[in-house]
Amino acid sequence: MSLSISLLFLFLIVATLGYRPCDGEPWKSKPWCNMSLNFEDRARSLISELTLDEKIQLMGNEASGIKRLHIPDYQWWSEALHGIGKSPGIVFDSKTPYATSFPQVSLTAQSFDRQLFHRIASTISTEARAMSNVGNAHLTFWSPNVNIFRDPRWGRGQETPGEDPYLTSSYAVEFVRGMQEGEDNRYLKVSSCCKHYTAYDLDNWHGVKCFWFDAKVKERDMQDTFQIPFESCVKKARASALMCSYNAVNGVPSCASKELLYGVARDSWGFEGYITADCDAIDTIENYHHYTNNSDTTVALAVAATCDIDCGDYYKNHVKHGIEVGLVEEKEIDQALVNLFKVQMRLGYFDPVEEQVYTSYGLDRLNTPENHALALQAAREGLVLLEKRDSFLPVSLASHRIAVMGPFAEDTDVMLGNYEGIPEFIRSVADGVKKYQSDAVIAPGCSDVYCDDSATREKAVQMAKGADLILFAVGINQKLER
């Protein structure tokens, strides 16, 4: 690449991303832009210049910029569960209309292939950097979900590697490393957040919701089961973020638990990143768990527990009054901002783009045939064949007349799972069969997963009577699982 083309490319990066904190004078001469200092000192030098109001406006997922100090707005909330996902920090538009969609985690984990877990995460982080370089992605991703899938009635089990602590930990380590590590060990490739900390596996069951659920967990179960993946995230993968969960653990809301957030994660495990609350989880401490009865006590407990940022506006609306009445100390706010700014600095936001390899990633790395092939490999490796009889499989499509039936015969939405992005194409079961047998009978017979329309069913049965083999596509979807 010629020097002139290189400079043009760097100009386009800066132009599309908007201004960066250390672009130009006098900003690049400020201590927080001095690359010879460590990230801790750089972060503290920046915080020392902020007013209290400015500090507090940085404590939500939509962090307000400080224009007088050349600090731009920042959105902390982006998703990447099984590919770049639709979320506040991500933009799908004409520049970046698609991202590679990988199988949902519950399927990928069934491959038991650690190398595959790592490759998928590395591919996702590469696509994230490519999108970021044209201004369409922030780089703090609230993935992976490493909760233990103990109860099959939990509506979010598909997001997790499963019920086994060892497999879940293995997945967590490889995914976080694949997201964060890359060509340049000076910087995080992207930031990965392990969630939801901890003992979180209930959303809505018989009148009990996650917002006020109190998980009663024995110490042995905590140590042998629920905590294992999070400990691995911190100790082995060096995750740069954790998310505290909505639920309480043995009576104490997770985001208000100094024992869990500081005592275990930071002090015992050595966690050095930032901790975010799940969205509006600070509010639930007071208004759903009723663990406190006022906002001052609520923010005091959460800040003291070292929950650094609130997904929402609760901190922004109430921290200042907590300081005024003496329940929150400003030095606690300063430490929270140190944890946040250090991660941004580790991502390279405060350093020249021309000195970073990840800022050179172009859109030729996004949604590529190679990435699609990896997604296909993951789908194949994760499929589980329960039983094979009489050498019937694999099916010879050439020697059988096929009928495809069931509510998912032509349904493509169900194939995306949740926390989905926008793939370039989705192939239904019917699409796949037609590729090999263009005159296959497509007779779903059901308009939804309940399959309770008898007239439609009977019509499908009649259509399929001439078939030698019926492929029946059925299961649960997001509406039912939730």
GROMACS .gro file of C-alpha atoms in nm:
model
  482
    1MET     CA    1   0.000   0.000   0.000
    2SER     CA    2   0.149   0.337  -0.099
    3LEU     CA    3   0.199   0.612   0.158
    4SER     CA    4  -0.068   0.833  -0.002
    5ILE     CA    5  -0.327   0.552   0.001
    6SER     CA    6  -0.236   0.468   0.361
    7LEU     CA    7  -0.285   0.827   0.471
    8LEU     CA    8  -0.615   0.846   0.283
    9PHE     CA    9  -0.738   0.529   0.455
   10LEU     CA   10  -0.642   0.665   0.798
   11PHE     CA   11  -0.818   0.992   0.720
   12LEU     CA   12  -1.134   0.798   0.631
   13ILE     CA   13  -1.115   0.604   0.959
   14VAL     CA   14  -1.094   0.923   1.165
   15ALA     CA   15  -1.365   1.091   0.958
   16THR     CA   16  -1.612   0.807   0.993
   17LEU     CA   17  -1.546   0.741   1.360
   18GLY     CA   18  -1.581   1.107   1.451
   19TYR     CA   19  -1.317   1.278   1.657
   20ARG     CA   20  -1.097   1.078   1.890
   21PRO     CA   21  -0.985   1.201   2.235
   22CYS     CA   22  -0.622   1.264   2.144
   23ASP     CA   23  -0.654   1.395   1.789
   24GLY     CA   24  -0.458   1.714   1.729
   25GLU     CA   25  -0.326   1.985   1.960
   26PRO     CA   26  -0.355   2.060   2.244
   27TRP     CA   27  -0.516   1.724   2.322
   28LYS     CA   28  -0.237   1.492   2.213
   29SER     CA   29  -0.005   1.670   2.458
   30LYS     CA   30  -0.231   1.596   2.755
   31PRO     CA   31  -0.110   1.338   3.012
   32TRP     CA   32  -0.398   1.101   2.932
   33CYS     CA   33  -0.271   1.087   2.574
   34ASN     CA   34   0.088   1.014   2.675
   35MET     CA   35   0.157   0.659   2.559
   36SER     CA   36   0.467   0.636   2.779
   37LEU     CA   37   0.246   0.634   3.090
   38ASN     CA   38   0.054   0.329   3.208
   39PHE     CA   39  -0.321   0.315   3.158
   40GLU     CA   40  -0.394   0.369   3.529
   41ASP     CA   41  -0.200   0.696   3.541
   42ARG     CA   42  -0.346   0.813   3.211
   43ALA     CA   43  -0.700   0.744   3.328
   44ARG     CA   44  -0.649   0.922   3.661
   45SER     CA   45  -0.500   1.225   3.491
   46LEU     CA   46  -0.812   1.257   3.277
   47ILE     CA   47  -1.051   1.207   3.569
   48SER     CA   48  -0.873   1.479   3.765
   49GLU     CA   49  -0.991   1.730   3.502
   50LEU     CA   50  -1.360   1.636   3.525
   51THR     CA   51  -1.631   1.807   3.726
   52LEU     CA   52  -1.861   1.594   3.939
   53ASP     CA   53  -2.150   1.642   3.696
   54GLU     CA   54  -1.930   1.532   3.406
   55LYS     CA   55  -1.818   1.223   3.596
   56ILE     CA   56  -2.174   1.116   3.670
   57GLN     CA   57  -2.283   1.156   3.306
   58LEU     CA   58  -2.020   0.897   3.214
   59MET     CA   59  -2.177   0.630   3.437
   60GLY     CA   60  -2.453   0.509   3.203
   61ASN     CA   61  -2.424   0.285   2.899
   62GLU     CA   62  -2.486   0.601   2.693
   63ALA     CA   63  -2.184   0.790   2.824
   64SER     CA   64  -2.208   1.160   2.749
   65GLY     CA   65  -1.907   1.318   2.582
   66ILE     CA   66  -1.702   1.591   2.747
   67LYS     CA   67  -1.651   1.825   2.454
   68ARG     CA   68  -1.436   2.076   2.643
   69LEU     CA   69  -1.184   1.793   2.694
   70HIS     CA   70  -1.235   1.644   2.347
   71ILE     CA   71  -1.397   1.325   2.486
   72PRO     CA   72  -1.667   1.194   2.249
   73ASP     CA   73  -1.991   1.019   2.342
   74TYR     CA   74  -1.960   0.645   2.389
   75GLN     CA   75  -2.210   0.358   2.382
   76TRP     CA   76  -2.098   0.070   2.606
   77TRP     CA   77  -2.376  -0.171   2.504
   78SER     CA   78  -2.304  -0.389   2.202
   79GLU     CA   79  -2.393  -0.755   2.152
   80ALA     CA   80  -2.204  -1.042   1.989
   81LEU     CA   81  -2.358  -1.364   2.120
   82HIS     CA   82  -2.325  -1.557   1.793
   83GLY     CA   83  -2.219  -1.282   1.555
   84ILE     CA   84  -2.244  -0.903   1.559
   85GLY     CA   85  -2.591  -0.847   1.701
   86LYS     CA   86  -2.847  -0.570   1.672
   87SER     CA   87  -2.785  -0.348   1.976
   88PRO     CA   88  -2.740   0.020   2.067
   89GLY     CA   89  -2.369   0.021   1.984
   90ILE     CA   90  -2.408  -0.137   1.640
   91VAL     CA   91  -2.528   0.016   1.313
   92PHE     CA   92  -2.643  -0.192   1.016
   93ASP     CA   93  -2.674   0.038   0.714
   94SER     CA   94  -2.566   0.063   0.352
   95LYS     CA   95  -2.198   0.054   0.455
   96THR     CA   96  -2.238  -0.251   0.676
   97PRO     CA   97  -2.569  -0.416   0.587
   98TYR     CA   98  -2.472  -0.765   0.704
   99ALA     CA   99  -2.255  -0.956   0.948
  100THR     CA  100  -2.182  -1.327   0.964
  101SER     CA  101  -2.438  -1.518   1.170
  102PHE     CA  102  -2.306  -1.820   1.356
  103PRO     CA  103  -2.519  -2.096   1.510
  104GLN     CA  104  -2.672  -2.027   1.847
  105VAL     CA  105  -2.433  -2.105   2.134
  106SER     CA  106  -2.624  -2.409   2.261
  107LEU     CA  107  -2.560  -2.581   1.927
  108THR     CA  108  -2.199  -2.471   1.881
  109ALA     CA  109  -2.109  -2.594   2.229
  110GLN     CA  110  -2.228  -2.944   2.136
  111SER     CA  111  -1.930  -2.971   1.903
  112PHE     CA  112  -1.700  -2.984   2.211
  113ASP     CA  113  -1.445  -2.816   1.984
  114ARG     CA  114  -1.243  -2.556   2.175
  115GLN     CA  115  -1.057  -2.446   1.864
  116LEU     CA  116  -1.389  -2.381   1.694
  117PHE     CA  117  -1.512  -2.169   1.987
  118HIS     CA  118  -1.198  -1.958   1.959
  119ARG     CA  119  -1.215  -1.921   1.580
  120ILE     CA  120  -1.576  -1.808   1.591
  121ALA     CA  121  -1.502  -1.542   1.852
  122SER     CA  122  -1.191  -1.427   1.665
  123THR     CA  123  -1.397  -1.391   1.347
  124ILE     CA  124  -1.666  -1.195   1.530
  125SER     CA  125  -1.409  -0.957   1.676
  126THR     CA  126  -1.249  -0.906   1.334
  127GLU     CA  127  -1.587  -0.815   1.187
  128ALA     CA  128  -1.646  -0.584   1.485
  129ARG     CA  129  -1.323  -0.398   1.415
  130ALA     CA  130  -1.410  -0.368   1.047
  131MET     CA  131  -1.746  -0.216   1.137
  132SER     CA  132  -1.589   0.010   1.397
  133ASN     CA  133  -1.343   0.146   1.145
  134VAL     CA  134  -1.628   0.290   0.940
  135GLY     CA  135  -1.804   0.426   1.248
  136ASN     CA  136  -2.070   0.154   1.279
  137ALA     CA  137  -1.963  -0.029   1.594
  138HIS     CA  138  -1.839   0.040   1.941
  139LEU     CA  139  -1.603  -0.218   2.085
  140THR     CA  140  -1.739  -0.323   2.424
  141PHE     CA  141  -1.945  -0.637   2.370
  142TRP     CA  142  -2.168  -0.783   2.641
  143SER     CA  143  -2.102  -1.143   2.543
  144PRO     CA  144  -2.069  -1.434   2.624
  145ASN     CA  145  -2.353  -1.562   2.840
  146VAL     CA  146  -2.191  -1.826   3.062
  147ASN     CA  147  -2.474  -1.899   3.302
  148ILE     CA  148  -2.535  -2.265   3.381
  149PHE     CA  149  -2.838  -2.402   3.193
  150ARG     CA  150  -2.969  -2.614   3.477
  151ASP     CA  151  -3.345  -2.589   3.412
  152PRO     CA  152  -3.473  -2.655   3.056
  153ARG     CA  153  -3.768  -2.424   3.119
  154TRP     CA  154  -3.537  -2.122   3.126
  155GLY     CA  155  -3.613  -1.916   2.816
  156ARG     CA  156  -3.252  -1.813   2.760
  157GLY     CA  157  -3.079  -2.149   2.774
  158GLN     CA  158  -3.010  -2.131   2.401
  159GLU     CA  159  -2.762  -1.850   2.470
  160THR     CA  160  -2.545  -2.072   2.689
  161PRO     CA  161  -2.307  -2.364   2.637
  162GLY     CA  162  -2.527  -2.585   2.858
  163GLU     CA  163  -2.551  -2.740   3.202
  164ASP     CA  164  -2.196  -2.859   3.250
  165PRO     CA  165  -1.958  -2.625   3.437
  166TYR     CA  166  -1.649  -2.764   3.265
  167LEU     CA  167  -1.783  -2.724   2.911
  168THR     CA  168  -1.925  -2.381   2.991
  169SER     CA  169  -1.590  -2.271   3.136
  170SER     CA  170  -1.402  -2.404   2.835
  171TYR     CA  171  -1.634  -2.216   2.602
  172ALA     CA  172  -1.600  -1.899   2.812
  173VAL     CA  173  -1.222  -1.906   2.803
  174GLU     CA  174  -1.195  -1.966   2.430
  175PHE     CA  175  -1.464  -1.715   2.340
  176VAL     CA  176  -1.320  -1.435   2.554
  177ARG     CA  177  -0.968  -1.499   2.429
  178GLY     CA  178  -1.089  -1.506   2.070
  179MET     CA  179  -1.266  -1.175   2.119
  180GLN     CA  180  -0.990  -0.993   2.307
  181GLU     CA  181  -0.663  -1.133   2.174
  182GLY     CA  182  -0.516  -1.083   1.829
  183GLU     CA  183  -0.221  -0.953   1.636
  184ASP     CA  184  -0.121  -0.676   1.877
  185ASN     CA  185  -0.086  -0.763   2.246
  186ARG     CA  186  -0.066  -0.394   2.339
  187TYR     CA  187  -0.439  -0.357   2.283
  188LEU     CA  188  -0.762  -0.546   2.326
  189LYS     CA  189  -0.901  -0.648   1.991
  190VAL     CA  190  -1.245  -0.588   2.142
  191SER     CA  191  -1.368  -0.601   2.502
  192SER     CA  192  -1.562  -0.911   2.608
  193CYS     CA  193  -1.805  -0.922   2.903
  194CYS     CA  194  -1.901  -1.242   3.085
  195LYS     CA  195  -2.263  -1.238   3.202
  196HIS     CA  196  -2.484  -1.271   3.407
  197TYR     CA  197  -2.296  -1.286   3.737
  198THR     CA  198  -2.428  -1.503   3.905
  199ALA     CA  199  -2.669  -1.800   3.964
  200TYR     CA  200  -2.898  -1.652   3.702
  201ASP     CA  201  -3.124  -1.897   3.521
  202LEU     CA  202  -3.483  -1.784   3.567
  203ASP     CA  203  -3.672  -1.522   3.369
  204ASN     CA  204  -4.045  -1.570   3.426
  205TRP     CA  205  -4.194  -1.874   3.592
  206HIS     CA  206  -4.521  -1.904   3.786
  207GLY     CA  207  -4.527  -1.539   3.880
  208VAL     CA  208  -4.160  -1.517   3.972
  209LYS     CA  209  -3.948  -1.296   3.747
  210CYS     CA  210  -3.576  -1.242   3.721
  211PHE     CA  211  -3.617  -0.884   3.846
  212TRP     CA  212  -3.705  -1.003   4.197
  213PHE     CA  213  -3.591  -1.367   4.196
  214ASP     CA  214  -3.377  -1.466   4.494
  215ALA     CA  215  -3.152  -1.764   4.412
  216LYS     CA  216  -3.102  -1.973   4.723
  217VAL     CA  217  -2.767  -2.136   4.658
  218LYS     CA  218  -2.562  -2.355   4.890
  219GLU     CA  219  -2.194  -2.273   4.914
  220ARG     CA  220  -2.084  -2.600   4.756
  221ASP     CA  221  -2.320  -2.552   4.460
  222MET     CA  222  -2.194  -2.197   4.419
  223GLN     CA  223  -1.830  -2.305   4.413
  224ASP     CA  224  -1.871  -2.625   4.211
  225THR     CA  225  -2.128  -2.505   3.960
  226PHE     CA  226  -2.238  -2.145   3.917
  227GLN     CA  227  -1.908  -1.966   3.979
  228ILE     CA  228  -1.680  -2.194   3.778
  229PRO     CA  229  -1.737  -2.025   3.437
  230PHE     CA  230  -1.699  -1.674   3.578
  231GLU     CA  231  -1.382  -1.764   3.763
  232SER     CA  232  -1.242  -1.903   3.439
  233CYS     CA  233  -1.344  -1.585   3.255
  234VAL     CA  234  -1.139  -1.381   3.499
  235LYS     CA  235  -0.842  -1.601   3.585
  236LYS     CA  236  -0.781  -1.781   3.257
  237ALA     CA  237  -0.925  -1.556   2.988
  238ARG     CA  238  -0.863  -1.220   3.160
  239ALA     CA  239  -1.205  -1.088   3.060
  240SER     CA  240  -1.217  -0.709   3.065
  241ALA     CA  241  -1.580  -0.691   3.183
  242LEU     CA  242  -1.841  -0.865   3.397
  243MET     CA  243  -2.216  -0.803   3.414
  244CYS     CA  244  -2.398  -0.840   3.744
  245SER     CA  245  -2.738  -1.005   3.714
  246TYR     CA  246  -3.093  -0.903   3.802
  247ASN     CA  247  -3.146  -1.174   4.061
  248ALA     CA  248  -3.044  -1.177   4.423
  249VAL     CA  249  -2.817  -1.448   4.561
  250ASN     CA  250  -2.913  -1.566   4.908
  251GLY     CA  251  -3.101  -1.247   4.977
  252VAL     CA  252  -2.861  -0.988   4.833
  253PRO     CA  253  -2.919  -0.842   4.483
  254SER     CA  254  -2.615  -0.925   4.271
  255CYS     CA  255  -2.543  -0.565   4.171
  256ALA     CA  256  -2.550  -0.458   4.538
  257SER     CA  257  -2.330  -0.742   4.662
  258LYS     CA  258  -1.987  -0.619   4.766
  259GLU     CA  259  -1.902  -0.975   4.858
  260LEU     CA  260  -1.964  -1.098   4.502
  261LEU     CA  261  -1.836  -0.804   4.298
  262TYR     CA  262  -1.542  -0.688   4.506
  263GLY     CA  263  -1.469  -0.968   4.751
  264VAL     CA  264  -1.484  -1.258   4.506
  265ALA     CA  265  -1.433  -1.114   4.156
  266ARG     CA  266  -1.186  -0.832   4.222
  267ASP     CA  267  -1.007  -0.933   4.542
  268SER     CA  268  -1.003  -1.313   4.526
  269TRP     CA  269  -0.994  -1.370   4.149
  270GLY     CA  270  -0.798  -1.057   4.057
  271PHE     CA  271  -1.050  -0.906   3.816
  272GLU     CA  272  -0.923  -0.571   3.681
  273GLY     CA  273  -1.187  -0.467   3.429
  274TYR     CA  274  -1.519  -0.287   3.458
  275ILE     CA  275  -1.846  -0.422   3.595
  276THR     CA  276  -2.175  -0.321   3.436
  277ALA     CA  277  -2.521  -0.376   3.572
  278ASP     CA  278  -2.770  -0.551   3.349
  279CYS     CA  279  -3.014  -0.300   3.205
  280ASP     CA  280  -3.205  -0.128   3.488
  281ALA     CA  281  -3.068  -0.380   3.739
  282ILE     CA  282  -2.970  -0.098   3.976
  283ASP     CA  283  -3.332   0.014   3.976
  284THR     CA  284  -3.447  -0.339   4.065
  285ILE     CA  285  -3.248  -0.328   4.391
  286GLU     CA  286  -3.497  -0.074   4.521
  287ASN     CA  287  -3.812  -0.121   4.316
  288TYR     CA  288  -3.833  -0.499   4.265
  289HIS     CA  289  -3.619  -0.665   4.531
  290HIS     CA  290  -3.713  -0.392   4.784
  291TYR     CA  291  -3.370  -0.446   4.934
  292THR     CA  292  -3.352  -0.069   4.986
  293ASN     CA  293  -3.625   0.190   5.021
  294ASN     CA  294  -3.461   0.495   4.864
  295SER     CA  295  -3.232   0.586   4.577
  296ASP     CA  296  -2.951   0.720   4.796
  297THR     CA  297  -2.901   0.387   4.971
  298THR     CA  298  -2.938   0.201   4.643
  299VAL     CA  299  -2.661   0.387   4.462
  300ALA     CA  300  -2.444   0.379   4.772
  301LEU     CA  301  -2.459  -0.002   4.787
  302ALA     CA  302  -2.407  -0.052   4.413
  303VAL     CA  303  -2.115   0.190   4.388
  304ALA     CA  304  -1.953   0.049   4.703
  305ALA     CA  305  -1.992  -0.300   4.559
  306THR     CA  306  -1.784  -0.172   4.261
  307CYS     CA  307  -2.056  -0.184   3.999
  308ASP     CA  308  -1.897   0.078   3.773
  309ILE     CA  309  -2.167   0.152   3.520
  310ASP     CA  310  -2.543   0.130   3.497
  311CYS     CA  311  -2.715   0.016   3.179
  312GLY     CA  312  -2.978   0.285   3.205
  313ASP     CA  313  -3.010   0.621   3.381
  314TYR     CA  314  -3.038   0.531   3.749
  315TYR     CA  315  -2.681   0.631   3.830
  316LYS     CA  316  -2.707   0.946   3.621
  317ASN     CA  317  -3.024   1.049   3.802
  318HIS     CA  318  -2.934   0.960   4.160
  319VAL     CA  319  -2.558   0.939   4.227
  320LYS     CA  320  -2.512   1.312   4.278
  321HIS     CA  321  -2.773   1.327   4.553
  322GLY     CA  322  -2.612   1.023   4.714
  323ILE     CA  323  -2.288   1.220   4.731
  324GLU     CA  324  -2.462   1.530   4.865
  325VAL     CA  325  -2.614   1.337   5.156
  326GLY     CA  326  -2.283   1.168   5.234
  327LEU     CA  327  -2.367   0.809   5.138
  328VAL     CA  328  -2.146   0.800   4.828
  329GLU     CA  329  -1.786   0.923   4.817
  330GLU     CA  330  -1.653   1.096   4.507
  331LYS     CA  331  -1.339   0.882   4.522
  332GLU     CA  332  -1.562   0.579   4.461
  333ILE     CA  333  -1.690   0.744   4.144
  334ASP     CA  334  -1.333   0.818   4.041
  335GLN     CA  335  -1.238   0.451   4.077
  336ALA     CA  336  -1.537   0.344   3.868
  337LEU     CA  337  -1.427   0.581   3.592
  338VAL     CA  338  -1.069   0.454   3.614
  339ASN     CA  339  -1.199   0.105   3.544
  340LEU     CA  340  -1.401   0.232   3.247
  341PHE     CA  341  -1.137   0.456   3.091
  342LYS     CA  342  -0.870   0.189   3.127
  343VAL     CA  343  -1.074  -0.045   2.908
  344GLN     CA  344  -1.125   0.227   2.647
  345MET     CA  345  -0.752   0.296   2.652
  346ARG     CA  346  -0.675  -0.074   2.619
  347LEU     CA  347  -0.896  -0.067   2.308
  348GLY     CA  348  -0.678   0.207   2.158
  349TYR     CA  349  -0.935   0.490   2.165
  350PHE     CA  350  -0.679   0.729   2.312
  351ASP     CA  351  -0.389   0.640   2.082
  352PRO     CA  352  -0.310   0.732   1.718
  353VAL     CA  353  -0.487   0.509   1.468
  354GLU     CA  354  -0.178   0.491   1.249
  355GLU     CA  355   0.007   0.306   1.526
  356GLN     CA  356  -0.256   0.032   1.564
  357VAL     CA  357  -0.307  -0.275   1.348
  358TYR     CA  358  -0.678  -0.322   1.426
  359THR     CA  359  -0.767   0.022   1.294
  360SER     CA  360  -0.644  -0.091   0.951
  361TYR     CA  361  -0.908  -0.364   0.917
  362GLY     CA  362  -1.126  -0.292   0.615
  363LEU     CA  363  -1.472  -0.404   0.512
  364ASP     CA  364  -1.315  -0.681   0.305
  365ARG     CA  365  -1.298  -0.872   0.637
  366LEU     CA  366  -1.672  -0.843   0.702
  367ASN     CA  367  -1.925  -1.108   0.596
  368THR     CA  368  -1.676  -1.301   0.384
  369PRO     CA  369  -1.716  -1.641   0.216
  370GLU     CA  370  -1.453  -1.774   0.456
  371ASN     CA  371  -1.659  -1.655   0.754
  372HIS     CA  372  -1.972  -1.814   0.606
  373ALA     CA  373  -1.779  -2.140   0.569
  374LEU     CA  374  -1.684  -2.127   0.935
  375ALA     CA  375  -2.050  -2.078   1.031
  376LEU     CA  376  -2.140  -2.381   0.822
  377GLN     CA  377  -1.865  -2.585   0.986
  378ALA     CA  378  -1.999  -2.486   1.329
  379ALA     CA  379  -2.350  -2.593   1.230
  380ARG     CA  380  -2.228  -2.930   1.106
  381GLU     CA  381  -2.009  -2.999   1.408
  382GLY     CA  382  -2.282  -2.905   1.653
  383LEU     CA  383  -2.561  -3.120   1.507
  384VAL     CA  384  -2.644  -3.417   1.725
  385LEU     CA  385  -2.767  -3.740   1.567
  386LEU     CA  386  -2.969  -3.920   1.832
  387GLU     CA  387  -2.997  -4.253   1.655
  388LYS     CA  388  -2.910  -4.406   1.321
  389ARG     CA  389  -3.087  -4.722   1.210
  390ASP     CA  390  -3.020  -4.965   0.926
  391SER     CA  391  -2.780  -4.733   0.742
  392PHE     CA  392  -3.076  -4.513   0.648
  393LEU     CA  393  -2.872  -4.197   0.685
  394PRO     CA  394  -2.741  -4.007   0.503
  395VAL     CA  395  -3.057  -3.981   0.295
  396SER     CA  396  -3.018  -4.023  -0.080
  397LEU     CA  397  -3.224  -3.735  -0.213
  398ALA     CA  398  -3.187  -3.865  -0.566
  399SER     CA  399  -3.371  -4.189  -0.488
  400HIS     CA  400  -3.651  -4.051  -0.268
  401ARG     CA  401  -3.936  -3.815  -0.344
  402ILE     CA  402  -3.923  -3.571  -0.055
  403ALA     CA  403  -4.196  -3.378   0.126
  404VAL     CA  404  -4.102  -3.109   0.378
  405MET     CA  405  -4.365  -3.053   0.647
  406GLY     CA  406  -4.401  -2.883   0.984
  407PRO     CA  407  -4.422  -2.521   1.106
  408PHE     CA  408  -4.052  -2.456   1.045
  409ALA     CA  409  -4.043  -2.592   0.690
  410GLU     CA  410  -4.009  -2.241   0.545
  411ASP     CA  411  -3.952  -2.039   0.861
  412THR     CA  412  -3.624  -1.849   0.859
  413ASP     CA  413  -3.676  -1.623   1.161
  414VAL     CA  414  -3.661  -1.919   1.397
  415MET     CA  415  -3.315  -2.003   1.265
  416LEU     CA  416  -3.168  -1.675   1.387
  417GLY     CA  417  -3.214  -1.736   1.758
  418ASN     CA  418  -3.200  -1.432   1.985
  419TYR     CA  419  -2.948  -1.148   2.010
  420GLU     CA  420  -2.931  -1.191   1.636
  421GLY     CA  421  -2.765  -0.974   1.377
  422ILE     CA  422  -2.852  -0.937   1.009
  423PRO     CA  423  -2.708  -1.214   0.791
  424GLU     CA  424  -2.688  -1.174   0.416
  425PHE     CA  425  -2.909  -1.477   0.361
  426ILE     CA  426  -3.089  -1.748   0.557
  427ARG     CA  427  -3.165  -2.088   0.411
  428SER     CA  428  -3.477  -2.263   0.535
  429VAL     CA  429  -3.513  -2.641   0.548
  430ALA     CA  430  -3.727  -2.618   0.233
  431ASP     CA  431  -3.459  -2.407   0.060
  432GLY     CA  432  -3.198  -2.668   0.141
  433VAL     CA  433  -3.402  -2.959   0.009
  434LYS     CA  434  -3.500  -2.772  -0.310
  435LYS     CA  435  -3.134  -2.721  -0.387
  436TYR     CA  436  -3.112  -3.097  -0.443
  437GLN     CA  437  -3.469  -3.177  -0.546
  438SER     CA  438  -3.642  -2.886  -0.715
  439ASP     CA  439  -3.983  -3.058  -0.727
  440ALA     CA  440  -3.992  -3.152  -0.359
  441VAL     CA  441  -4.333  -3.105  -0.198
  442ILE     CA  442  -4.337  -2.820   0.052
  443ALA     CA  443  -4.640  -2.857   0.278
  444PRO     CA  444  -4.587  -2.695   0.620
  445GLY     CA  445  -4.936  -2.782   0.741
  446CYS     CA  446  -4.906  -2.545   1.036
  447SER     CA  447  -4.918  -2.171   1.064
  448ASP     CA  448  -4.741  -2.171   1.403
  449VAL     CA  449  -4.567  -2.402   1.649
  450TYR     CA  450  -4.896  -2.505   1.809
  451CYS     CA  451  -5.007  -2.668   1.480
  452ASP     CA  452  -5.375  -2.645   1.576
  453ASP     CA  453  -5.528  -2.566   1.235
  454SER     CA  454  -5.681  -2.901   1.135
  455ALA     CA  455  -5.788  -2.792   0.786
  456THR     CA  456  -5.437  -2.676   0.700
  457ARG     CA  457  -5.294  -2.998   0.841
  458GLU     CA  458  -5.523  -3.218   0.633
  459LYS     CA  459  -5.437  -3.029   0.317
  460ALA     CA  460  -5.066  -3.083   0.385
  461VAL     CA  461  -5.120  -3.453   0.447
  462GLN     CA  462  -5.292  -3.488   0.111
  463MET     CA  463  -5.010  -3.301  -0.064
  464ALA     CA  464  -4.747  -3.526   0.091
  465LYS     CA  465  -4.914  -3.860   0.013
  466GLY     CA  466  -4.702  -3.925  -0.293
  467ALA     CA  467  -4.375  -3.875  -0.107
  468ASP     CA  468  -4.135  -4.154  -0.015
  469LEU     CA  469  -3.990  -3.959   0.272
  470ILE     CA  470  -4.116  -3.675   0.492
  471LEU     CA  471  -3.882  -3.431   0.661
  472PHE     CA  472  -4.071  -3.277   0.952
  473ALA     CA  473  -3.937  -2.944   1.080
  474VAL     CA  474  -4.076  -2.868   1.424
  475GLY     CA  475  -3.973  -2.727   1.761
  476ILE     CA  476  -4.019  -2.419   1.976
  477ASN     CA  477  -3.959  -2.060   1.875
  478GLN     CA  478  -3.874  -1.736   2.052
  479LYS     CA  479  -4.236  -1.652   2.129
  480LEU     CA  480  -4.295  -1.984   2.304
  481GLU     CA  481  -3.956  -2.018   2.468
  482ARG     CA  482  -3.975  -1.674   2.625
   0.00000   0.00000   0.00000
